[in-house]
Coordinates of C-alpha atoms and ligand atoms in Angstrom, one line a residue:
M1 CA -59.1 -267.3 -109.8
S2 CA -57.7 -264.6 -107.1
V3 CA -57.7 -264.2 -103.5
V4 CA -60.8 -262.4 -101.6
I5 CA -59.8 -259.9 -98.8
L6 CA -62.3 -259.2 -96.3
D7 CA -62.0 -256.2 -94.8
F8 CA -63.1 -255.6 -91.5
G9 CA -62.1 -251.9 -91.2
S10 CA -58.5 -251.9 -91.2
Q11 CA -56.4 -248.8 -92.5
F12 CA -54.4 -251.0 -94.1
T13 CA -56.5 -253.2 -96.2
R14 CA -55.7 -251.6 -99.5
L15 CA -52.1 -252.1 -98.6
I16 CA -52.6 -255.8 -98.5
A17 CA -54.3 -255.9 -102.2
R18 CA -51.3 -253.3 -103.0
R19 CA -48.9 -256.1 -102.0
F20 CA -50.4 -258.9 -104.1
R21 CA -50.3 -257.0 -106.9
E22 CA -46.9 -256.1 -106.7
L23 CA -46.3 -259.8 -106.5
G24 CA -48.3 -260.5 -109.5
A25 CA -51.2 -261.8 -108.0
Y26 CA -54.7 -260.6 -108.4
S27 CA -57.2 -259.6 -105.5
V28 CA -60.5 -258.7 -104.9
I29 CA -61.3 -256.5 -101.4
L30 CA -65.0 -257.7 -100.3
P31 CA -66.8 -256.1 -97.2
G32 CA -66.0 -258.4 -94.1
S33 CA -69.5 -259.5 -94.2
S34 CA -70.1 -260.5 -97.8
S35 CA -72.3 -263.5 -98.5
L36 CA -70.8 -267.0 -99.3
E37 CA -72.3 -266.6 -102.6
R38 CA -70.4 -263.5 -103.4
I39 CA -67.2 -264.6 -102.3
R40 CA -67.6 -267.8 -104.3
Q41 CA -68.2 -265.8 -107.1
E42 CA -64.7 -264.4 -107.1
N43 CA -63.6 -268.2 -107.4
P44 CA -60.9 -267.8 -104.7
Q45 CA -58.2 -269.9 -104.2
G46 CA -57.3 -268.4 -100.6
I47 CA -58.8 -265.6 -98.2
V48 CA -57.4 -263.0 -96.1
L49 CA -59.3 -261.8 -93.1
S50 CA -58.1 -258.4 -92.5
G51 CA -57.1 -256.2 -89.5
G52 CA -59.9 -253.9 -88.1
P53 CA -60.6 -251.7 -84.8
S54 CA -63.1 -254.0 -83.3
S55 CA -62.5 -256.6 -80.7
V56 CA -63.7 -260.1 -81.5
Y57 CA -65.2 -260.7 -78.0
D58 CA -67.5 -257.3 -78.5
E59 CA -71.2 -258.2 -78.7
N60 CA -71.2 -256.7 -82.2
A61 CA -68.2 -257.5 -83.9
P62 CA -68.0 -258.3 -87.6
K63 CA -67.8 -261.5 -88.7
P64 CA -67.4 -263.1 -92.3
A65 CA -70.6 -264.7 -93.0
P66 CA -71.2 -268.4 -92.1
G67 CA -69.6 -271.0 -94.2
V68 CA -66.6 -268.9 -95.0
L69 CA -64.2 -270.7 -92.6
D70 CA -65.9 -274.2 -93.8
L71 CA -64.4 -273.3 -97.5
N72 CA -61.7 -276.1 -98.0
I73 CA -59.2 -272.9 -99.2
P74 CA -56.2 -271.6 -97.0
I75 CA -57.0 -268.9 -94.9
L76 CA -54.7 -265.8 -93.2
G77 CA -55.8 -263.9 -90.7
V78 CA -54.2 -260.4 -89.9
C79 CA -54.3 -259.0 -86.5
Y80 CA -58.1 -258.7 -86.0
G81 CA -58.4 -261.5 -88.4
M82 CA -55.9 -263.8 -86.7
Q83 CA -57.9 -263.2 -83.3
Y84 CA -61.3 -263.9 -84.8
L85 CA -59.6 -267.3 -86.4
A86 CA -58.3 -268.3 -83.2
Q87 CA -61.5 -267.8 -81.2
Q88 CA -63.6 -269.5 -83.7
A89 CA -61.3 -272.5 -83.5
G90 CA -62.1 -272.5 -79.6
G91 CA -59.1 -270.2 -78.3
D92 CA -59.8 -267.2 -76.2
V93 CA -58.6 -263.5 -77.0
K94 CA -58.4 -261.0 -74.1
R95 CA -57.2 -257.5 -73.8
A96 CA -53.5 -257.8 -73.4
G97 CA -51.5 -256.7 -70.5
K98 CA -49.0 -255.0 -73.0
R99 CA -50.0 -253.3 -76.0
E100 CA -48.0 -253.4 -78.7
Y101 CA -47.8 -250.5 -81.1
G102 CA -45.1 -250.0 -83.6
K103 CA -42.0 -252.1 -84.3
A104 CA -41.4 -255.5 -82.8
D105 CA -38.8 -258.0 -83.1
L106 CA -40.0 -261.6 -83.5
T107 CA -38.1 -263.5 -80.9
E108 CA -38.8 -267.1 -82.7
Y109 CA -40.7 -267.9 -86.0
S110 CA -40.9 -270.9 -88.2
G111 CA -43.1 -272.6 -90.6
D112 CA -45.0 -272.6 -93.9
L113 CA -45.6 -268.6 -93.7
F114 CA -41.8 -267.9 -93.0
R115 CA -40.3 -270.2 -95.5
G116 CA -37.1 -269.0 -96.8
I117 CA -37.2 -265.9 -94.5
Q118 CA -33.9 -265.3 -92.4
G119 CA -32.3 -263.5 -89.9
E120 CA -34.3 -260.8 -87.6
F121 CA -37.9 -260.2 -88.8
V122 CA -39.3 -256.6 -87.6
A123 CA -42.7 -256.7 -87.5
W124 CA -45.0 -253.8 -87.2
M125 CA -47.9 -254.3 -84.6
S126 CA -50.8 -252.0 -83.9
H127 CA -53.0 -254.3 -81.2
S128 CA -54.5 -254.1 -77.6
D129 CA -56.1 -257.7 -77.9
S130 CA -53.9 -261.1 -77.8
V131 CA -54.5 -264.6 -78.3
T132 CA -54.3 -265.8 -74.6
Q133 CA -55.2 -269.6 -75.3
L134 CA -54.2 -271.4 -78.5
P135 CA -57.1 -273.3 -80.2
Q136 CA -56.9 -277.0 -81.0
G137 CA -55.1 -278.2 -83.9
Y138 CA -53.3 -275.1 -84.1
E139 CA -49.5 -274.1 -83.4
V140 CA -47.6 -271.1 -82.4
C141 CA -45.4 -270.2 -85.6
A142 CA -44.1 -266.6 -84.2
K143 CA -43.6 -264.9 -81.0
T144 CA -42.3 -261.6 -79.9
E145 CA -40.9 -260.4 -76.4
D146 CA -44.4 -259.3 -75.2
T147 CA -46.7 -261.4 -77.3
P148 CA -46.2 -265.2 -76.8
V149 CA -49.0 -265.9 -79.6
T150 CA -47.9 -263.6 -82.6
G151 CA -48.2 -266.3 -85.3
I152 CA -50.2 -269.3 -85.3
Q153 CA -50.8 -272.0 -87.8
N154 CA -52.9 -275.0 -88.4
T155 CA -50.9 -276.7 -91.4
G156 CA -53.9 -279.8 -91.4
T157 CA -56.6 -276.9 -92.3
K158 CA -54.1 -274.4 -93.9
R159 CA -55.2 -271.8 -91.4
Y160 CA -52.7 -269.0 -90.4
G161 CA -52.7 -265.8 -88.6
V162 CA -50.3 -263.0 -87.6
Q163 CA -50.8 -260.4 -85.0
F164 CA -48.5 -258.2 -86.7
H165 CA -49.2 -256.5 -90.4
P166 CA -47.3 -257.9 -93.4
E167 CA -48.5 -255.4 -95.4
V168 CA -47.0 -252.4 -94.4
V169 CA -43.3 -251.1 -95.4
H170 CA -42.5 -251.0 -91.8
T171 CA -42.6 -254.9 -91.8
P172 CA -39.6 -255.5 -94.5
K173 CA -40.0 -259.0 -94.8
G174 CA -43.8 -259.1 -94.7
G175 CA -43.7 -259.2 -98.6
Q176 CA -42.0 -262.4 -98.5
L177 CA -44.3 -264.0 -95.8
L178 CA -47.2 -262.7 -98.4
A179 CA -45.7 -264.2 -100.8
N180 CA -45.6 -267.6 -99.1
F181 CA -49.2 -267.2 -98.7
L182 CA -49.9 -267.1 -102.2
D183 CA -47.6 -269.8 -102.9
I184 CA -50.0 -272.0 -100.1
C185 CA -52.7 -271.0 -101.9
G186 CA -51.3 -272.0 -105.2
V187 CA -51.7 -268.8 -106.9
T188 CA -50.2 -268.3 -110.2
R189 CA -48.5 -265.1 -109.9
D190 CA -48.7 -263.5 -113.7
W191 CA -50.8 -260.6 -112.8
N192 CA -49.1 -257.2 -114.1
A193 CA -49.8 -253.9 -115.1
E194 CA -50.5 -255.0 -118.6
H195 CA -53.6 -257.1 -116.8
I196 CA -54.4 -254.0 -114.9
V197 CA -54.9 -252.1 -118.0
E198 CA -56.9 -254.4 -119.4
E199 CA -59.2 -254.8 -116.7
L200 CA -59.6 -250.9 -116.3
V201 CA -60.3 -250.4 -119.9
A202 CA -63.0 -253.2 -120.2
D203 CA -64.5 -251.6 -116.9
V204 CA -64.4 -248.4 -118.3
Q205 CA -66.1 -249.7 -121.2
K206 CA -69.0 -251.2 -119.3
Q207 CA -69.4 -248.1 -117.2
V208 CA -69.8 -245.8 -119.7
G209 CA -71.3 -247.7 -122.6
N210 CA -72.0 -245.6 -125.5
G211 CA -71.7 -242.4 -123.6
K212 CA -69.5 -239.1 -124.0
V213 CA -66.7 -238.6 -121.1
L214 CA -65.4 -235.0 -120.3
L215 CA -62.0 -235.7 -118.5
A216 CA -60.6 -233.2 -115.9
I217 CA -57.2 -233.1 -117.0
S218 CA -54.3 -230.8 -115.2
G219 CA -51.3 -231.9 -117.0
G220 CA -50.1 -234.0 -113.9
V221 CA -49.3 -237.6 -113.8
D222 CA -52.7 -239.1 -113.0
S223 CA -54.7 -237.1 -115.3
S224 CA -52.4 -237.6 -118.0
T225 CA -52.3 -241.2 -117.7
L226 CA -55.9 -241.5 -117.5
A227 CA -56.2 -239.4 -120.9
L228 CA -54.2 -242.6 -122.7
L229 CA -56.1 -245.0 -120.9
L230 CA -59.8 -243.3 -121.8
A231 CA -58.6 -243.1 -125.6
K232 CA -58.0 -246.8 -125.6
A233 CA -61.3 -247.7 -124.1
V234 CA -63.5 -244.7 -125.6
G235 CA -61.4 -243.1 -128.3
E236 CA -63.3 -240.4 -130.0
R237 CA -65.8 -239.9 -127.5
L238 CA -63.5 -238.2 -124.8
T239 CA -62.9 -234.5 -124.6
A240 CA -60.1 -233.5 -121.9
V241 CA -60.6 -230.0 -120.4
F242 CA -57.7 -228.1 -118.6
I243 CA -59.3 -225.4 -116.1
D244 CA -56.9 -222.3 -115.5
H245 CA -58.0 -221.2 -112.2
G246 CA -55.4 -218.6 -111.8
L247 CA -54.2 -220.8 -109.1
L248 CA -51.4 -222.5 -111.6
R249 CA -47.5 -221.8 -111.5
L250 CA -45.3 -219.3 -113.6
G251 CA -45.8 -220.2 -117.2
E252 CA -47.9 -223.7 -116.2
R253 CA -50.7 -223.2 -118.7
E254 CA -48.4 -223.2 -121.8
Q255 CA -46.3 -225.3 -120.6
V256 CA -49.0 -227.9 -120.1
E257 CA -50.8 -227.1 -123.0
A258 CA -47.5 -227.7 -124.9
A259 CA -47.2 -231.1 -123.0
L260 CA -50.7 -232.5 -123.9
K261 CA -50.8 -231.6 -127.7
P262 CA -48.5 -234.4 -128.6
L263 CA -50.8 -236.9 -126.8
G264 CA -53.3 -236.5 -129.4
V265 CA -56.3 -236.0 -126.9
N266 CA -58.9 -233.5 -128.0
L267 CA -58.2 -230.7 -125.3
V268 CA -60.2 -227.7 -124.2
T269 CA -58.4 -225.2 -122.3
V270 CA -61.0 -223.0 -119.9
D271 CA -60.0 -219.6 -118.3
A272 CA -61.8 -219.5 -115.2
R273 CA -59.5 -217.3 -113.2
Q274 CA -62.0 -214.4 -112.3
Q275 CA -64.4 -216.7 -111.0
F276 CA -62.1 -218.8 -108.8
L277 CA -60.5 -215.9 -107.6
G278 CA -63.7 -214.0 -107.2
E279 CA -65.0 -216.9 -105.1
L280 CA -62.2 -217.4 -102.8
A281 CA -61.9 -213.4 -102.5
G282 CA -62.0 -212.8 -98.4
V283 CA -61.9 -216.7 -97.6
D284 CA -59.2 -217.8 -95.2
D285 CA -60.5 -221.0 -94.0
P286 CA -58.3 -223.9 -95.6
E287 CA -61.4 -226.3 -95.6
Q288 CA -63.5 -223.6 -96.8
K289 CA -61.2 -222.6 -99.7
R290 CA -61.0 -226.1 -100.7
K291 CA -64.9 -227.0 -100.7
I292 CA -65.1 -223.4 -103.0
I293 CA -62.6 -224.9 -105.2
G294 CA -63.9 -228.2 -105.8
R295 CA -67.5 -226.6 -106.5
E296 CA -66.1 -224.3 -108.9
F297 CA -64.5 -226.8 -110.8
I298 CA -67.6 -228.8 -111.1
R299 CA -69.2 -225.7 -112.1
A300 CA -66.9 -224.5 -114.6
F301 CA -67.1 -228.4 -116.2
E302 CA -70.9 -228.1 -116.1
R303 CA -70.4 -224.6 -118.1
E304 CA -68.4 -226.3 -120.8
T305 CA -70.5 -229.3 -121.2
A306 CA -73.4 -226.5 -122.0
K307 CA -70.8 -225.5 -124.9
L308 CA -69.4 -228.6 -126.3
G309 CA -73.0 -230.6 -126.0
S310 CA -74.1 -233.3 -123.4
F311 CA -71.5 -235.2 -121.4
D312 CA -73.0 -237.9 -118.8
F313 CA -69.4 -238.7 -117.5
L314 CA -66.7 -236.6 -115.9
A315 CA -63.2 -238.5 -115.8
Q316 CA -60.9 -237.6 -112.8
G317 CA -57.5 -238.8 -112.2
T318 CA -58.5 -239.5 -108.0
L319 CA -56.1 -241.8 -106.4
Y320 CA -56.7 -243.7 -103.6
P321 CA -54.9 -241.5 -100.6
D322 CA -57.4 -238.4 -102.1
V323 CA -60.3 -240.8 -101.0
I324 CA -59.0 -241.9 -97.7
E325 CA -58.0 -238.0 -96.6
S326 CA -61.2 -236.9 -97.7
A327 CA -63.2 -239.9 -95.5
G328 CA -66.6 -238.5 -94.4
G329 CA -67.5 -236.3 -97.0
P330 CA -70.3 -236.4 -99.8
H331 CA -68.4 -238.3 -102.8
S332 CA -65.7 -240.5 -100.2
D333 CA -65.7 -243.8 -99.1
K334 CA -67.8 -244.7 -95.5
S335 CA -64.7 -246.2 -94.5
G336 CA -64.9 -245.0 -91.0
A337 CA -61.6 -243.0 -91.3
A338 CA -61.0 -239.6 -90.2
N339 CA -61.3 -236.5 -92.4
I340 CA -57.7 -235.0 -93.1
K341 CA -58.6 -232.7 -95.6
S342 CA -61.3 -232.5 -98.4
H343 CA -59.2 -233.3 -101.6
H344 CA -61.1 -231.2 -104.4
N345 CA -61.6 -233.8 -106.6
V346 CA -63.5 -236.2 -103.8
G347 CA -64.7 -234.5 -100.2
G348 CA -64.7 -231.0 -102.1
L349 CA -67.0 -231.7 -104.8
P350 CA -70.6 -230.4 -104.7
E351 CA -73.4 -232.5 -103.1
D352 CA -75.6 -231.8 -106.3
L353 CA -73.1 -233.4 -108.9
N354 CA -74.7 -233.9 -111.8
F355 CA -71.9 -236.0 -113.6
K356 CA -71.3 -239.6 -113.3
L357 CA -67.8 -240.2 -111.9
V358 CA -65.3 -242.2 -113.8
E359 CA -62.3 -242.9 -111.7
P360 CA -60.4 -246.2 -112.6
F361 CA -57.1 -244.9 -110.3
R362 CA -59.6 -244.4 -107.4
T363 CA -58.1 -247.5 -105.6
L364 CA -54.4 -247.5 -106.5
F365 CA -51.3 -245.4 -105.5
K366 CA -49.2 -243.0 -107.3
D367 CA -46.1 -245.3 -108.2
E368 CA -48.7 -248.0 -109.6
V369 CA -50.2 -245.3 -111.7
R370 CA -46.6 -244.4 -112.8
E371 CA -46.5 -248.2 -114.0
I372 CA -49.4 -247.7 -116.2
A373 CA -48.3 -244.7 -117.6
R374 CA -44.8 -246.1 -118.4
L375 CA -47.3 -249.2 -120.1
L376 CA -49.3 -246.2 -122.0
G377 CA -46.0 -244.7 -123.3
L378 CA -46.7 -241.4 -121.4
P379 CA -43.6 -239.2 -122.1
E380 CA -41.0 -239.7 -118.9
H381 CA -41.4 -235.5 -117.9
I382 CA -44.7 -236.1 -117.6
R383 CA -44.6 -239.5 -115.9
M384 CA -41.9 -238.3 -113.7
R385 CA -43.0 -235.2 -113.0
H386 CA -44.1 -233.9 -109.0
P387 CA -47.4 -234.1 -108.1
F388 CA -49.1 -230.4 -108.1
P389 CA -52.8 -230.3 -106.2
G390 CA -55.7 -229.6 -107.8
P391 CA -56.5 -226.6 -105.5
G392 CA -53.0 -225.0 -106.6
L393 CA -51.3 -222.5 -105.0
A394 CA -54.4 -221.5 -103.1
I395 CA -53.5 -224.2 -100.4
R396 CA -49.7 -223.0 -100.3
C397 CA -51.0 -219.2 -100.1
L398 CA -52.3 -219.3 -96.5
G399 CA -54.9 -217.7 -95.6
E400 CA -57.0 -215.3 -97.9
V401 CA -56.0 -215.7 -101.4
T402 CA -55.3 -212.6 -103.5
E403 CA -53.7 -211.9 -106.7
E404 CA -50.7 -209.7 -105.0
K405 CA -49.8 -213.1 -102.8
L406 CA -49.8 -215.3 -105.8
D407 CA -47.8 -213.3 -107.5
I408 CA -45.2 -213.6 -105.0
L409 CA -45.6 -217.2 -104.4
R410 CA -45.1 -218.1 -108.0
R411 CA -41.9 -216.1 -108.2
V412 CA -40.7 -217.8 -104.9
D413 CA -42.2 -221.5 -106.3
D414 CA -40.4 -220.9 -109.8
I415 CA -37.1 -220.1 -108.1
F416 CA -37.3 -223.1 -105.8
I417 CA -38.4 -225.8 -108.3
S418 CA -36.2 -224.4 -111.2
G419 CA -33.2 -224.5 -108.8
L420 CA -34.0 -228.3 -108.0
R421 CA -33.5 -228.9 -111.3
E422 CA -30.5 -226.8 -111.8
F423 CA -28.7 -228.7 -109.4
G424 CA -29.9 -232.0 -110.2
L425 CA -32.1 -232.7 -107.1
Y426 CA -35.4 -232.5 -108.4
D427 CA -35.7 -236.5 -109.3
G428 CA -34.5 -237.4 -105.7
C429 CA -37.5 -235.6 -104.3
S430 CA -41.0 -237.2 -104.8
Q431 CA -42.7 -233.3 -104.3
A432 CA -41.0 -229.9 -103.7
L433 CA -43.3 -226.8 -103.1
A434 CA -43.1 -223.1 -101.7
V435 CA -45.5 -221.6 -99.3
L436 CA -46.3 -218.0 -98.7
T437 CA -46.8 -217.6 -95.1
P438 CA -49.1 -214.7 -93.3
I439 CA -46.2 -214.1 -90.9
R440 CA -44.1 -210.6 -91.7
S441 CA -41.0 -210.0 -89.6
V442 CA -38.3 -207.7 -89.3
G443 CA -35.6 -208.0 -91.4
V444 CA -32.2 -205.6 -92.5
M445 CA -31.7 -205.1 -96.2
G446 CA -29.2 -202.3 -97.6
D447 CA -29.2 -200.5 -94.1
E448 CA -32.6 -200.1 -94.0
R449 CA -35.3 -202.0 -91.9
T450 CA -37.8 -204.5 -93.9
Y451 CA -41.2 -205.8 -92.2
S452 CA -41.9 -208.4 -94.9
Y453 CA -43.3 -212.0 -95.5
T454 CA -41.6 -215.4 -94.8
A455 CA -41.6 -217.7 -97.2
A456 CA -41.6 -221.8 -96.7
L457 CA -39.5 -224.1 -98.4
R458 CA -40.8 -227.9 -98.4
A459 CA -39.5 -231.4 -100.2
V460 CA -40.3 -234.6 -99.5
T461 CA -39.3 -238.2 -100.3
T462 CA -42.2 -241.0 -100.2
D463 CA -43.3 -243.8 -102.1
D464 CA -47.3 -243.2 -101.8
F465 CA -47.5 -240.0 -100.1
M466 CA -49.8 -241.5 -97.2
T467 CA -46.7 -240.7 -95.6
A468 CA -43.4 -239.0 -96.2
E469 CA -40.1 -237.9 -95.0
W470 CA -38.7 -234.3 -95.3
A471 CA -35.9 -234.3 -98.1
R472 CA -32.7 -233.8 -96.8
L473 CA -31.5 -231.1 -99.0
P474 CA -27.5 -230.0 -99.2
Y475 CA -27.0 -227.0 -97.0
D476 CA -25.3 -225.2 -99.4
F477 CA -28.1 -225.9 -101.8
L478 CA -30.8 -224.3 -99.2
A479 CA -27.9 -221.5 -98.9
T480 CA -28.6 -220.5 -102.8
M481 CA -32.1 -220.6 -102.6
S482 CA -32.7 -218.2 -99.8
N483 CA -30.0 -216.1 -101.4
R484 CA -32.0 -216.2 -104.6
I485 CA -35.1 -215.9 -103.1
V486 CA -34.6 -212.9 -100.7
N487 CA -32.5 -211.1 -103.6
Q488 CA -35.0 -211.4 -106.3
V489 CA -38.7 -211.6 -104.5
H490 CA -38.4 -208.2 -102.7
E491 CA -41.6 -208.6 -100.6
I492 CA -39.8 -211.5 -98.8
N493 CA -37.4 -211.2 -96.0
R494 CA -36.7 -214.5 -94.6
V495 CA -37.0 -218.2 -95.8
V496 CA -37.4 -221.1 -93.8
Y497 CA -37.0 -224.9 -94.6
D498 CA -40.0 -227.3 -93.4
I499 CA -38.3 -230.0 -91.1
T500 CA -41.4 -232.2 -90.6
G501 CA -42.3 -235.3 -91.8
K502 CA -45.9 -236.8 -92.6
P503 CA -47.1 -237.6 -89.9
P504 CA -47.4 -235.7 -88.1
A505 CA -47.6 -233.0 -90.5
T506 CA -49.2 -233.2 -94.3
I507 CA -47.2 -232.6 -97.2
E508 CA -49.3 -229.2 -98.0
W509 CA -49.7 -226.6 -95.5
E510 CA -53.6 -226.5 -95.7
Ligands
LIG601 N1 -56.4 -227.6 -113.6 C1 -57.1 -228.5 -113.5 N2 -58.0 -228.7 -114.6 C2 -58.7 -229.6 -114.9 N3 -58.9 -231.0 -113.7 C3 -58.0 -230.7 -112.8 C4 -56.9 -229.6 -112.9 N4 -56.5 -229.8 -111.5 C5 -57.0 -231.0 -111.2 N5 -58.1 -231.7 -111.9 C6 -58.4 -232.8 -111.9 O1 -58.1 -233.1 -110.3 C7 -57.7 -234.9 -110.4 C8 -56.8 -234.6 -109.1 O2 -55.6 -233.6 -109.1 P1 -54.1 -234.6 -108.6 O3 -53.2 -233.1 -108.6 O4 -54.3 -235.1 -107.9 O5 -53.9 -235.3 -110.1 P2 -53.1 -235.0 -111.1 O6 -52.9 -233.7 -111.3 O7 -53.5 -236.0 -112.4 O8 -51.6 -235.4 -111.2 P3 -50.7 -235.0 -110.5 O9 -51.0 -235.9 -108.9 O10 -49.3 -235.4 -110.4 O11 -50.6 -233.5 -109.8 C9 -56.8 -234.8 -111.7 O12 -56.4 -236.1 -112.0 C10 -58.1 -234.1 -112.5 O13 -58.8 -235.1 -113.1
LIG602 O1 -55.2 -232.8 -106.4 C1 -55.4 -232.7 -105.2 N1 -56.1 -232.1 -104.6 C2 -56.5 -231.8 -103.2 O2 -57.1 -231.4 -102.8 C3 -55.3 -232.3 -102.9 N2 -54.5 -231.8 -101.3 C4 -53.2 -232.8 -101.2 N3 -53.4 -232.9 -102.4 C5 -51.7 -233.7 -102.8 O3 -52.1 -234.9 -102.0 C6 -51.0 -235.8 -101.6 C7 -50.7 -235.7 -100.1 O4 -51.0 -234.3 -99.6 P1 -51.5 -234.1 -98.2 O5 -50.1 -234.8 -97.2 O6 -51.1 -232.5 -98.1 O7 -52.6 -234.4 -97.8 C8 -49.7 -234.2 -102.2 O8 -49.0 -234.6 -103.1 C9 -50.5 -233.0 -102.4 O9 -50.0 -232.3 -103.3 C10 -54.2 -232.9 -103.3 N4 -54.1 -233.1 -104.8
LIG603 N1 -55.1 -253.8 -85.9 C1 -56.0 -254.5 -85.8 O1 -56.4 -255.3 -86.4 C2 -56.4 -254.7 -84.1 C3 -57.5 -256.0 -83.5 C4 -58.1 -255.7 -82.4 N2 -58.8 -254.5 -82.3 C5 -56.8 -255.1 -81.3 O2 -56.6 -254.2 -80.7 O3 -55.8 -256.1 -81.2
LIG604 MG1 -52.3 -232.0 -110.1

């Protein structure tokens, strides 16, 4: 039993599934054009038609397969999905006079979808088309000032539509609306992290059969959690490989080895410092750096495979944000989204990959992986560790990466991160980092002129790393950090704090 989400290309389709998971409901995302037979295999109790970039009146507008709308189960259309429902039932959809983008207040709302919801309802909008004529059998159940038809319902056939996106966090009461839809469908809400683990274990076993799995492990949250999951799924047929690419932080190799030991996973550490730094020499373009790192990771795994015996499968702790940001690359999803940066484990992978990838977390978000980690008993200090990107300090050393710059950055980073812990601020940030910029500026120290590098500090708060706010760290703390860095790292004479959110910036600088 499930809810089937038909995807018409919205950026937020995965968020619908995510909200259902949070509400304890099992859902499956299928392409919008899936056949009726395929949809029936999932035994759905309800269907969601997602949003999407097309307009329903376009000649080639994507549509659900014939018969889907005749299924005798509740259907919720979101944005494009609502416009499609309205059009199919004989209503009209046109480019609106007033487009809505961002937050809008519902001026009126009522009906089954809004049961139990009171007070103001802030709805996040992203549309240029609107339902201009209500189809027969439907009534309006929500309005905004600019869009008189913002919600529609046909309680007889149990067809519902909303013009806004209930799945995004910027629609604060959207979760309640989706919960109401689940109730209308009669979905039992007993889906939880335990089920997810069972399902992931079964999927891995099905994919891998009797094969051997090499796990790319970094000591980070995702790959450490994956180690525990894979140990459950394939037991002894698992070998974890940790690459020291020379781009790690101060003392990180020893710390990771010590932290992973108690997990009881068969761990091999590979010293690939020369190889990575050699390949990166002279390269200053961020995308090129990322691609080189992605490729060298794979080459390092291949060399280990040659030593350790054959491995068909390479497991990585890839998450959904890595996939969506790497869109368009050789190992990314063909979602039509823009390429923001090639994450080393997705868009940065070489075309000639000789492993089959095992990536059970590919559709999940960080906080969900942390829930799985809790269930699998990952120690808290690993579970709540800030993420550290696979390309490591290479993407925080802007421009060309050299041993000298890495050494400077390591010392700055260590002062900042230890400082956050010392002042009890580490857990309040989702991620913190230091960047070595290529900017040199004039300073005065000990009455002498200096002409040295600028370091940037960055700390953000976020749930899912898709969007982020810069952390409001106390001025006194920042002052202490600036002081310590300039005093202890002689190559730095200026420290700045990054006060940009994501968007418009990203978390890493490259
Ligand atoms: N030094 C490394 N050695 C081996 N594999 C690595 C290394 N760094 C990253 N990886 C692989 O790349 C994947 C993606 O890295 P990413 O940093 O997103 O995840 P993570 O390190 O597991 O967790 P976190 O996001 O908490 O740092 C990892 O899950 C792991 O499979
Ligand atoms: O393993 C990784 N390989 C990569 O290539 C990579 N690029 C960014 N990140 C991490 O992803 C999150 C979002 O980062 P951005 O806002 O910079 O895109 C942040 O947590 C980043 O640290 C990476 N992790
Ligand atoms: N977010 C959406 O689903 C948008 C639907 C349609 N393209 C519109 O502009 O109204
Ligand atoms: Mg990491």
